[in-house]
C-alpha atoms as an extended CHARMM CRD file, in Angstrom:
* protein
*
       232  EXT
         1         1  UNK       CA            -19.9850000000        8.8120000000      -42.6220000000  PROA      1               0.0000000000
         2         2  UNK       CA            -21.9790000000       10.0300000000      -39.6160000000  PROA      2               0.0000000000
         3         3  UNK       CA            -24.8890000000        8.0700000000      -38.1830000000  PROA      3               0.0000000000
         4         4  UNK       CA            -28.1020000000        9.8230000000      -39.3740000000  PROA      4               0.0000000000
         5         5  UNK       CA            -29.7400000000        9.7300000000      -35.9410000000  PROA      5               0.0000000000
         6         6  UNK       CA            -26.6630000000       10.0180000000      -33.7550000000  PROA      6               0.0000000000
         7         7  UNK       CA            -27.1850000000        6.6080000000      -32.1260000000  PROA      7               0.0000000000
         8         8  UNK       CA            -23.9060000000        5.0160000000      -33.1930000000  PROA      8               0.0000000000
         9         9  UNK       CA            -22.6510000000        5.1310000000      -29.6030000000  PROA      9               0.0000000000
        10        10  UNK       CA            -25.9760000000        4.1180000000      -28.0690000000  PROA      10              0.0000000000
        11        11  UNK       CA            -25.3270000000        2.2980000000      -24.7910000000  PROA      11              0.0000000000
        12        12  UNK       CA            -27.7170000000        0.8010000000      -22.2250000000  PROA      12              0.0000000000
        13        13  UNK       CA            -26.8080000000        3.1880000000      -19.4290000000  PROA      13              0.0000000000
        14        14  UNK       CA            -30.1790000000        2.6650000000      -17.7140000000  PROA      14              0.0000000000
        15        15  UNK       CA            -30.3340000000       -1.0020000000      -16.7580000000  PROA      15              0.0000000000
        16        16  UNK       CA            -33.5280000000       -2.6610000000      -15.5850000000  PROA      16              0.0000000000
        17        17  UNK       CA            -33.2720000000       -6.2680000000      -14.4640000000  PROA      17              0.0000000000
        18        18  UNK       CA            -36.3070000000       -7.7210000000      -12.7020000000  PROA      18              0.0000000000
        19        19  UNK       CA            -36.4020000000      -11.4680000000      -12.1830000000  PROA      19              0.0000000000
        20        20  UNK       CA            -36.3180000000      -13.3230000000      -15.4590000000  PROA      20              0.0000000000
        21        21  UNK       CA            -36.9460000000      -10.2130000000      -17.5550000000  PROA      21              0.0000000000
        22        22  UNK       CA            -33.9530000000       -8.3050000000      -18.8750000000  PROA      22              0.0000000000
        23        23  UNK       CA            -34.8370000000       -4.8230000000      -20.1410000000  PROA      23              0.0000000000
        24        24  UNK       CA            -31.8450000000       -3.0260000000      -21.5860000000  PROA      24              0.0000000000
        25        25  UNK       CA            -32.9810000000        0.5280000000      -20.9940000000  PROA      25              0.0000000000
        26        26  UNK       CA            -35.9760000000        2.5960000000      -19.9870000000  PROA      26              0.0000000000
        27        27  UNK       CA            -38.5750000000        4.1240000000      -22.2510000000  PROA      27              0.0000000000
        28        28  UNK       CA            -40.3690000000        7.4260000000      -21.7400000000  PROA      28              0.0000000000
        29        29  UNK       CA            -43.6080000000        7.6050000000      -23.7820000000  PROA      29              0.0000000000
        30        30  UNK       CA            -43.7410000000       10.3700000000      -26.3650000000  PROA      30              0.0000000000
        31        31  UNK       CA            -46.3880000000       12.3190000000      -24.4640000000  PROA      31              0.0000000000
        32        32  UNK       CA            -43.7080000000       12.9200000000      -21.8330000000  PROA      32              0.0000000000
        33        33  UNK       CA            -42.0560000000       15.1440000000      -24.3880000000  PROA      33              0.0000000000
        34        34  UNK       CA            -39.1160000000       16.5140000000      -22.3810000000  PROA      34              0.0000000000
        35        35  UNK       CA            -38.0580000000       13.1830000000      -20.9090000000  PROA      35              0.0000000000
        36        36  UNK       CA            -38.5850000000       11.4090000000      -24.2380000000  PROA      36              0.0000000000
        37        37  UNK       CA            -36.5590000000       13.9040000000      -26.2700000000  PROA      37              0.0000000000
        38        38  UNK       CA            -33.7280000000       13.8620000000      -23.7210000000  PROA      38              0.0000000000
        39        39  UNK       CA            -33.4480000000       10.0760000000      -23.8490000000  PROA      39              0.0000000000
        40        40  UNK       CA            -31.5350000000        8.7000000000      -26.8420000000  PROA      40              0.0000000000
        41        41  UNK       CA            -32.7590000000        5.2600000000      -25.8210000000  PROA      41              0.0000000000
        42        42  UNK       CA            -36.4420000000        6.2620000000      -25.9510000000  PROA      42              0.0000000000
        43        43  UNK       CA            -36.0900000000        7.9470000000      -29.3360000000  PROA      43              0.0000000000
        44        44  UNK       CA            -34.1930000000        4.9640000000      -30.7170000000  PROA      44              0.0000000000
        45        45  UNK       CA            -36.8950000000        2.5900000000      -29.4500000000  PROA      45              0.0000000000
        46        46  UNK       CA            -39.5160000000        4.5360000000      -31.4060000000  PROA      46              0.0000000000
        47        47  UNK       CA            -37.4310000000        4.1300000000      -34.5690000000  PROA      47              0.0000000000
        48        48  UNK       CA            -37.0640000000        0.4150000000      -33.8510000000  PROA      48              0.0000000000
        49        49  UNK       CA            -40.8380000000        0.0950000000      -33.4140000000  PROA      49              0.0000000000
        50        50  UNK       CA            -41.1220000000        1.7110000000      -36.8490000000  PROA      50              0.0000000000
        51        51  UNK       CA            -38.8960000000       -1.1130000000      -38.0970000000  PROA      51              0.0000000000
        52        52  UNK       CA            -35.9010000000        0.9880000000      -39.0360000000  PROA      52              0.0000000000
        53        53  UNK       CA            -33.4030000000       -1.7100000000      -39.9710000000  PROA      53              0.0000000000
        54        54  UNK       CA            -30.2300000000        0.0920000000      -38.8930000000  PROA      54              0.0000000000
        55        55  UNK       CA            -31.5760000000        0.8870000000      -35.4170000000  PROA      55              0.0000000000
        56        56  UNK       CA            -32.9590000000       -2.6340000000      -34.9210000000  PROA      56              0.0000000000
        57        57  UNK       CA            -29.6010000000       -4.1050000000      -35.9060000000  PROA      57              0.0000000000
        58        58  UNK       CA            -27.8000000000       -1.8100000000      -33.4660000000  PROA      58              0.0000000000
        59        59  UNK       CA            -30.1300000000       -2.9180000000      -30.6840000000  PROA      59              0.0000000000
        60        60  UNK       CA            -29.6580000000       -6.5390000000      -31.7490000000  PROA      60              0.0000000000
        61        61  UNK       CA            -25.9170000000       -6.1420000000      -31.4020000000  PROA      61              0.0000000000
        62        62  UNK       CA            -26.2150000000       -4.5510000000      -27.9430000000  PROA      62              0.0000000000
        63        63  UNK       CA            -28.5820000000       -7.1980000000      -26.6030000000  PROA      63              0.0000000000
        64        64  UNK       CA            -26.5840000000      -10.0840000000      -28.0850000000  PROA      64              0.0000000000
        65        65  UNK       CA            -23.4130000000       -8.6970000000      -26.5400000000  PROA      65              0.0000000000
        66        66  UNK       CA            -24.9970000000       -8.6490000000      -23.1000000000  PROA      66              0.0000000000
        67        67  UNK       CA            -26.5290000000      -12.0780000000      -23.5400000000  PROA      67              0.0000000000
        68        68  UNK       CA            -23.0910000000      -13.4980000000      -24.2590000000  PROA      68              0.0000000000
        69        69  UNK       CA            -22.3100000000      -12.9170000000      -20.5830000000  PROA      69              0.0000000000
        70        70  UNK       CA            -24.8590000000      -15.4520000000      -19.3520000000  PROA      70              0.0000000000
        71        71  UNK       CA            -25.5140000000      -17.8670000000      -22.2160000000  PROA      71              0.0000000000
        72        72  UNK       CA            -24.1450000000      -21.3670000000      -21.6790000000  PROA      72              0.0000000000
        73        73  UNK       CA            -22.4840000000      -23.5610000000      -24.2780000000  PROA      73              0.0000000000
        74        74  UNK       CA            -23.9620000000      -26.8520000000      -23.0800000000  PROA      74              0.0000000000
        75        75  UNK       CA            -27.7110000000      -26.1640000000      -23.3780000000  PROA      75              0.0000000000
        76        76  UNK       CA            -29.9890000000      -25.6630000000      -26.4300000000  PROA      76              0.0000000000
        77        77  UNK       CA            -31.6110000000      -22.2440000000      -26.8420000000  PROA      77              0.0000000000
        78        78  UNK       CA            -34.3730000000      -21.0390000000      -29.1290000000  PROA      78              0.0000000000
        79        79  UNK       CA            -34.8080000000      -17.3250000000      -29.8330000000  PROA      79              0.0000000000
        80        80  UNK       CA            -38.4280000000      -16.3870000000      -30.4840000000  PROA      80              0.0000000000
        81        81  UNK       CA            -40.5970000000      -13.2770000000      -30.2640000000  PROA      81              0.0000000000
        82        82  UNK       CA            -43.8380000000      -11.9740000000      -28.8440000000  PROA      82              0.0000000000
        83        83  UNK       CA            -46.3210000000      -11.6130000000      -31.7270000000  PROA      83              0.0000000000
        84        84  UNK       CA            -46.7690000000       -8.0100000000      -32.8100000000  PROA      84              0.0000000000
        85        85  UNK       CA            -50.2250000000       -6.4770000000      -32.8410000000  PROA      85              0.0000000000
        86        86  UNK       CA            -51.7120000000       -5.9700000000      -36.3250000000  PROA      86              0.0000000000
        87        87  UNK       CA            -51.2500000000       -2.3650000000      -37.4030000000  PROA      87              0.0000000000
        88        88  UNK       CA            -54.0070000000       -0.2570000000      -38.9740000000  PROA      88              0.0000000000
        89        89  UNK       CA            -51.4570000000        1.3380000000      -41.3160000000  PROA      89              0.0000000000
        90        90  UNK       CA            -49.5380000000       -1.8330000000      -42.0440000000  PROA      90              0.0000000000
        91        91  UNK       CA            -49.6400000000       -1.1410000000      -45.7750000000  PROA      91              0.0000000000
        92        92  UNK       CA            -47.1940000000        1.7350000000      -45.2120000000  PROA      92              0.0000000000
        93        93  UNK       CA            -44.4310000000       -0.7540000000      -44.4660000000  PROA      93              0.0000000000
        94        94  UNK       CA            -42.6970000000       -2.8320000000      -47.0980000000  PROA      94              0.0000000000
        95        95  UNK       CA            -42.1880000000       -5.7160000000      -44.6610000000  PROA      95              0.0000000000
        96        96  UNK       CA            -45.8690000000       -6.3910000000      -44.0580000000  PROA      96              0.0000000000
        97        97  UNK       CA            -46.8650000000       -8.5670000000      -41.1650000000  PROA      97              0.0000000000
        98        98  UNK       CA            -43.4440000000       -8.5810000000      -39.4730000000  PROA      98              0.0000000000
        99        99  UNK       CA            -43.2680000000       -6.4580000000      -36.3620000000  PROA      99              0.0000000000
       100       100  UNK       CA            -40.3240000000       -5.0280000000      -34.4590000000  PROA      100             0.0000000000
       101       101  UNK       CA            -40.0890000000       -7.9610000000      -31.9750000000  PROA      101             0.0000000000
       102       102  UNK       CA            -39.6710000000      -10.4620000000      -34.8190000000  PROA      102             0.0000000000
       103       103  UNK       CA            -37.0690000000       -8.3390000000      -36.6210000000  PROA      103             0.0000000000
       104       104  UNK       CA            -35.2340000000       -7.7790000000      -33.3280000000  PROA      104             0.0000000000
       105       105  UNK       CA            -35.2160000000      -11.5220000000      -32.5830000000  PROA      105             0.0000000000
       106       106  UNK       CA            -33.6940000000      -12.1450000000      -36.0160000000  PROA      106             0.0000000000
       107       107  UNK       CA            -31.0280000000       -9.5100000000      -35.3930000000  PROA      107             0.0000000000
       108       108  UNK       CA            -30.1390000000      -10.9300000000      -31.9660000000  PROA      108             0.0000000000
       109       109  UNK       CA            -29.8570000000      -14.4170000000      -33.4370000000  PROA      109             0.0000000000
       110       110  UNK       CA            -27.6830000000      -13.1190000000      -36.2710000000  PROA      110             0.0000000000
       111       111  UNK       CA            -25.3030000000      -11.4360000000      -33.8260000000  PROA      111             0.0000000000
       112       112  UNK       CA            -25.0970000000      -14.6930000000      -31.8630000000  PROA      112             0.0000000000
       113       113  UNK       CA            -24.2830000000      -16.5540000000      -35.0600000000  PROA      113             0.0000000000
       114       114  UNK       CA            -20.9990000000      -17.9310000000      -33.7630000000  PROA      114             0.0000000000
       115       115  UNK       CA            -22.9320000000      -20.0840000000      -31.3020000000  PROA      115             0.0000000000
       116       116  UNK       CA            -24.2140000000      -23.3690000000      -32.7140000000  PROA      116             0.0000000000
       117       117  UNK       CA            -26.5640000000      -24.1250000000      -29.8220000000  PROA      117             0.0000000000
       118       118  UNK       CA            -28.9920000000      -21.2810000000      -30.6130000000  PROA      118             0.0000000000
       119       119  UNK       CA            -31.8540000000      -21.5700000000      -33.0790000000  PROA      119             0.0000000000
       120       120  UNK       CA            -34.3930000000      -19.0390000000      -34.3220000000  PROA      120             0.0000000000
       121       121  UNK       CA            -38.0470000000      -19.9820000000      -34.6150000000  PROA      121             0.0000000000
       122       122  UNK       CA            -41.5550000000      -18.5420000000      -34.3640000000  PROA      122             0.0000000000
       123       123  UNK       CA            -43.0340000000      -20.4250000000      -31.4260000000  PROA      123             0.0000000000
       124       124  UNK       CA            -46.0800000000      -18.3110000000      -30.5340000000  PROA      124             0.0000000000
       125       125  UNK       CA            -49.1760000000      -17.4160000000      -32.5050000000  PROA      125             0.0000000000
       126       126  UNK       CA            -51.7090000000      -14.7410000000      -31.5540000000  PROA      126             0.0000000000
       127       127  UNK       CA            -55.2700000000      -16.0130000000      -31.8380000000  PROA      127             0.0000000000
       128       128  UNK       CA            -57.0830000000      -12.6780000000      -32.0350000000  PROA      128             0.0000000000
       129       129  UNK       CA            -56.4170000000       -8.9440000000      -31.6110000000  PROA      129             0.0000000000
       130       130  UNK       CA            -56.2470000000       -7.5350000000      -28.1040000000  PROA      130             0.0000000000
       131       131  UNK       CA            -59.4650000000       -5.9320000000      -26.9120000000  PROA      131             0.0000000000
       132       132  UNK       CA            -57.3790000000       -2.8250000000      -26.2520000000  PROA      132             0.0000000000
       133       133  UNK       CA            -53.7310000000       -1.8880000000      -26.0000000000  PROA      133             0.0000000000
       134       134  UNK       CA            -51.9810000000       -2.7590000000      -22.7620000000  PROA      134             0.0000000000
       135       135  UNK       CA            -51.2210000000        0.8810000000      -22.0300000000  PROA      135             0.0000000000
       136       136  UNK       CA            -54.9700000000        1.6040000000      -22.1270000000  PROA      136             0.0000000000
       137       137  UNK       CA            -55.6740000000       -0.8790000000      -19.3250000000  PROA      137             0.0000000000
       138       138  UNK       CA            -55.8420000000        0.2900000000      -15.7300000000  PROA      138             0.0000000000
       139       139  UNK       CA            -53.8460000000       -1.8150000000      -13.3150000000  PROA      139             0.0000000000
       140       140  UNK       CA            -52.2770000000       -5.2440000000      -13.4970000000  PROA      140             0.0000000000
       141       141  UNK       CA            -55.5310000000       -7.2040000000      -13.2200000000  PROA      141             0.0000000000
       142       142  UNK       CA            -56.9170000000       -5.5990000000      -16.3920000000  PROA      142             0.0000000000
       143       143  UNK       CA            -53.6300000000       -6.0830000000      -18.2520000000  PROA      143             0.0000000000
       144       144  UNK       CA            -53.4810000000       -9.7580000000      -17.3560000000  PROA      144             0.0000000000
       145       145  UNK       CA            -57.1320000000      -10.2590000000      -18.3670000000  PROA      145             0.0000000000
       146       146  UNK       CA            -56.4730000000       -8.4600000000      -21.6620000000  PROA      146             0.0000000000
       147       147  UNK       CA            -53.8940000000      -11.0650000000      -22.7520000000  PROA      147             0.0000000000
       148       148  UNK       CA            -55.2600000000      -14.2080000000      -21.0810000000  PROA      148             0.0000000000
       149       149  UNK       CA            -55.9300000000      -16.9090000000      -23.6790000000  PROA      149             0.0000000000
       150       150  UNK       CA            -54.6700000000      -14.6280000000      -26.4520000000  PROA      150             0.0000000000
       151       151  UNK       CA            -51.6770000000      -16.7400000000      -27.5340000000  PROA      151             0.0000000000
       152       152  UNK       CA            -50.9720000000      -20.3450000000      -28.3890000000  PROA      152             0.0000000000
       153       153  UNK       CA            -48.0870000000      -22.5660000000      -29.4570000000  PROA      153             0.0000000000
       154       154  UNK       CA            -48.9660000000      -24.1260000000      -32.8570000000  PROA      154             0.0000000000
       155       155  UNK       CA            -49.1580000000      -27.9140000000      -33.0480000000  PROA      155             0.0000000000
       156       156  UNK       CA            -46.1800000000      -28.0750000000      -35.4200000000  PROA      156             0.0000000000
       157       157  UNK       CA            -43.9030000000      -26.5990000000      -32.7530000000  PROA      157             0.0000000000
       158       158  UNK       CA            -41.8660000000      -28.9510000000      -30.5650000000  PROA      158             0.0000000000
       159       159  UNK       CA            -40.1720000000      -27.1540000000      -27.6570000000  PROA      159             0.0000000000
       160       160  UNK       CA            -39.4060000000      -29.9500000000      -25.2010000000  PROA      160             0.0000000000
       161       161  UNK       CA            -35.9630000000      -29.5630000000      -23.6620000000  PROA      161             0.0000000000
       162       162  UNK       CA            -35.2020000000      -26.1080000000      -25.0250000000  PROA      162             0.0000000000
       163       163  UNK       CA            -34.4030000000      -22.9180000000      -23.1210000000  PROA      163             0.0000000000
       164       164  UNK       CA            -36.3900000000      -20.1480000000      -24.7880000000  PROA      164             0.0000000000
       165       165  UNK       CA            -35.2690000000      -16.5340000000      -25.1680000000  PROA      165             0.0000000000
       166       166  UNK       CA            -38.4630000000      -14.5170000000      -25.6100000000  PROA      166             0.0000000000
       167       167  UNK       CA            -37.9920000000      -11.1460000000      -27.3410000000  PROA      167             0.0000000000
       168       168  UNK       CA            -40.2540000000       -8.0830000000      -27.1940000000  PROA      168             0.0000000000
       169       169  UNK       CA            -39.6610000000       -4.4080000000      -27.9380000000  PROA      169             0.0000000000
       170       170  UNK       CA            -41.1190000000       -2.5320000000      -24.9370000000  PROA      170             0.0000000000
       171       171  UNK       CA            -42.4640000000       -3.8150000000      -21.6080000000  PROA      171             0.0000000000
       172       172  UNK       CA            -45.3970000000       -1.8940000000      -20.1820000000  PROA      172             0.0000000000
       173       173  UNK       CA            -46.1190000000       -4.1090000000      -17.1960000000  PROA      173             0.0000000000
       174       174  UNK       CA            -44.7680000000       -7.4990000000      -18.2450000000  PROA      174             0.0000000000
       175       175  UNK       CA            -48.2380000000       -9.0970000000      -18.4700000000  PROA      175             0.0000000000
       176       176  UNK       CA            -47.8470000000      -10.0450000000      -22.1410000000  PROA      176             0.0000000000
       177       177  UNK       CA            -44.3750000000      -11.4590000000      -21.5560000000  PROA      177             0.0000000000
       178       178  UNK       CA            -45.5850000000      -13.5170000000      -18.6110000000  PROA      178             0.0000000000
       179       179  UNK       CA            -48.5590000000      -14.9230000000      -20.5340000000  PROA      179             0.0000000000
       180       180  UNK       CA            -46.3180000000      -15.9340000000      -23.4420000000  PROA      180             0.0000000000
       181       181  UNK       CA            -43.8510000000      -17.4350000000      -20.9850000000  PROA      181             0.0000000000
       182       182  UNK       CA            -46.6280000000      -19.4580000000      -19.3660000000  PROA      182             0.0000000000
       183       183  UNK       CA            -47.7430000000      -21.1010000000      -22.5980000000  PROA      183             0.0000000000
       184       184  UNK       CA            -44.1390000000      -21.7910000000      -23.6290000000  PROA      184             0.0000000000
       185       185  UNK       CA            -43.4860000000      -23.6040000000      -20.3580000000  PROA      185             0.0000000000
       186       186  UNK       CA            -46.7350000000      -25.5510000000      -20.7390000000  PROA      186             0.0000000000
       187       187  UNK       CA            -45.5080000000      -26.5680000000      -24.2110000000  PROA      187             0.0000000000
       188       188  UNK       CA            -42.3020000000      -27.9890000000      -22.7440000000  PROA      188             0.0000000000
       189       189  UNK       CA            -39.7680000000      -25.1650000000      -22.4640000000  PROA      189             0.0000000000
       190       190  UNK       CA            -37.3170000000      -25.8310000000      -19.6330000000  PROA      190             0.0000000000
       191       191  UNK       CA            -36.9440000000      -22.1100000000      -18.9770000000  PROA      191             0.0000000000
       192       192  UNK       CA            -37.9550000000      -18.7900000000      -20.4800000000  PROA      192             0.0000000000
       193       193  UNK       CA            -35.8140000000      -15.6630000000      -20.3520000000  PROA      193             0.0000000000
       194       194  UNK       CA            -37.5930000000      -12.4870000000      -21.3940000000  PROA      194             0.0000000000
       195       195  UNK       CA            -35.5950000000       -9.8490000000      -23.2740000000  PROA      195             0.0000000000
       196       196  UNK       CA            -36.8760000000       -6.3830000000      -24.2000000000  PROA      196             0.0000000000
       197       197  UNK       CA            -35.3300000000       -3.1480000000      -25.4110000000  PROA      197             0.0000000000
       198       198  UNK       CA            -36.8820000000       -1.0600000000      -22.6670000000  PROA      198             0.0000000000
       199       199  UNK       CA            -39.1860000000       -0.9080000000      -19.6990000000  PROA      199             0.0000000000
       200       200  UNK       CA            -41.7560000000        1.8880000000      -19.6900000000  PROA      200             0.0000000000
       201       201  UNK       CA            -41.2840000000        4.7470000000      -17.2340000000  PROA      201             0.0000000000
       202       202  UNK       CA            -44.0810000000        7.1950000000      -16.5340000000  PROA      202             0.0000000000
       203       203  UNK       CA            -44.1090000000       10.4600000000      -14.6460000000  PROA      203             0.0000000000
       204       204  UNK       CA            -46.6650000000       10.3240000000      -11.8370000000  PROA      204             0.0000000000
       205       205  UNK       CA            -47.1790000000       13.4010000000       -9.6740000000  PROA      205             0.0000000000
       206       206  UNK       CA            -43.7110000000       14.6180000000      -10.5420000000  PROA      206             0.0000000000
       207       207  UNK       CA            -42.1340000000       11.2890000000       -9.6020000000  PROA      207             0.0000000000
       208       208  UNK       CA            -40.3020000000        9.1010000000      -12.1180000000  PROA      208             0.0000000000
       209       209  UNK       CA            -41.1050000000        5.4110000000      -11.7040000000  PROA      209             0.0000000000
       210       210  UNK       CA            -41.4730000000        2.1870000000      -13.6150000000  PROA      210             0.0000000000
       211       211  UNK       CA            -44.9400000000        1.4650000000      -14.9590000000  PROA      211             0.0000000000
       212       212  UNK       CA            -45.3210000000       -1.4340000000      -12.5410000000  PROA      212             0.0000000000
       213       213  UNK       CA            -43.1240000000       -2.7160000000       -9.7240000000  PROA      213             0.0000000000
       214       214  UNK       CA            -43.4790000000       -6.4660000000       -9.5430000000  PROA      214             0.0000000000
       215       215  UNK       CA            -41.6600000000       -9.6320000000       -8.6490000000  PROA      215             0.0000000000
       216       216  UNK       CA            -41.3010000000      -11.9180000000      -11.6540000000  PROA      216             0.0000000000
       217       217  UNK       CA            -41.0440000000      -15.6680000000      -11.4850000000  PROA      217             0.0000000000
       218       218  UNK       CA            -37.3520000000      -16.4340000000      -11.5900000000  PROA      218             0.0000000000
       219       219  UNK       CA            -36.8930000000      -19.0690000000      -14.2690000000  PROA      219             0.0000000000
       220       220  UNK       CA            -33.3550000000      -18.0050000000      -15.1120000000  PROA      220             0.0000000000
       221       221  UNK       CA            -30.2500000000      -19.3420000000      -13.3280000000  PROA      221             0.0000000000
       222       222  UNK       CA            -29.2780000000      -17.0010000000      -10.5140000000  PROA      222             0.0000000000
       223       223  UNK       CA            -25.6340000000      -16.9930000000      -11.5830000000  PROA      223             0.0000000000
       224       224  UNK       CA            -26.6060000000      -15.5970000000      -14.9770000000  PROA      224             0.0000000000
       225       225  UNK       CA            -28.5890000000      -12.7770000000      -13.4040000000  PROA      225             0.0000000000
       226       226  UNK       CA            -25.7200000000      -11.8700000000      -11.1030000000  PROA      226             0.0000000000
       227       227  UNK       CA            -23.2530000000      -11.8900000000      -13.9910000000  PROA      227             0.0000000000
       228       228  UNK       CA            -25.3860000000       -9.5110000000      -16.0010000000  PROA      228             0.0000000000
       229       229  UNK       CA            -25.8240000000       -7.1320000000      -13.0690000000  PROA      229             0.0000000000
       230       230  UNK       CA            -22.1050000000       -7.0730000000      -12.3890000000  PROA      230             0.0000000000
       231       231  UNK       CA            -21.4040000000       -6.4470000000      -16.0550000000  PROA      231             0.0000000000
       232       232  UNK       CA            -23.4860000000       -3.2550000000      -15.8130000000  PROA      232             0.0000000000
């Protein structure tokens, strides 16, 4: 039986690895119609954001397979997710209240099921809606201000001593991932490794570039980063 969207052989041919954030492909927004339609990865990401189970599970398998190259057997990990923004048409989805990052985190954990040192938990809670979407902000300062103080780790959560794998669907600038990482470390996480399906690429004056070019705080062992780069 053929795959309905032709993504059975989807592979992360466009690798983005910046500091502690691992993005497994690049994403062209839909308004960049030609680039978006010519990128299987971008079209698959849209389906994942719509919570299509088969696509999310395929991505979960890909990401878990790459993570196997740098996960250690002697440290405890927790897989968690960036809270998804409430959706105005949430009632259209059967799985209300559960966004793509949460479903992706579950899929990654399931595909890492042979490892007994990895748990799955919801560690972060969003306190209020964002004033506006990150893509609507201009520049890094506005994006950082838009998420500052937006998230918290609930009192019931005990993180001390764990290495957290923080899952999101698409990185625009990394500001949300960094803010979530900050509060996780303040709550006791020994390290935070950010994982996302894609990093946004925009066309500016005919030039293709990442949304932001930044240096991320390196909280991941250097050997793991090198191993993932070499693995392609």
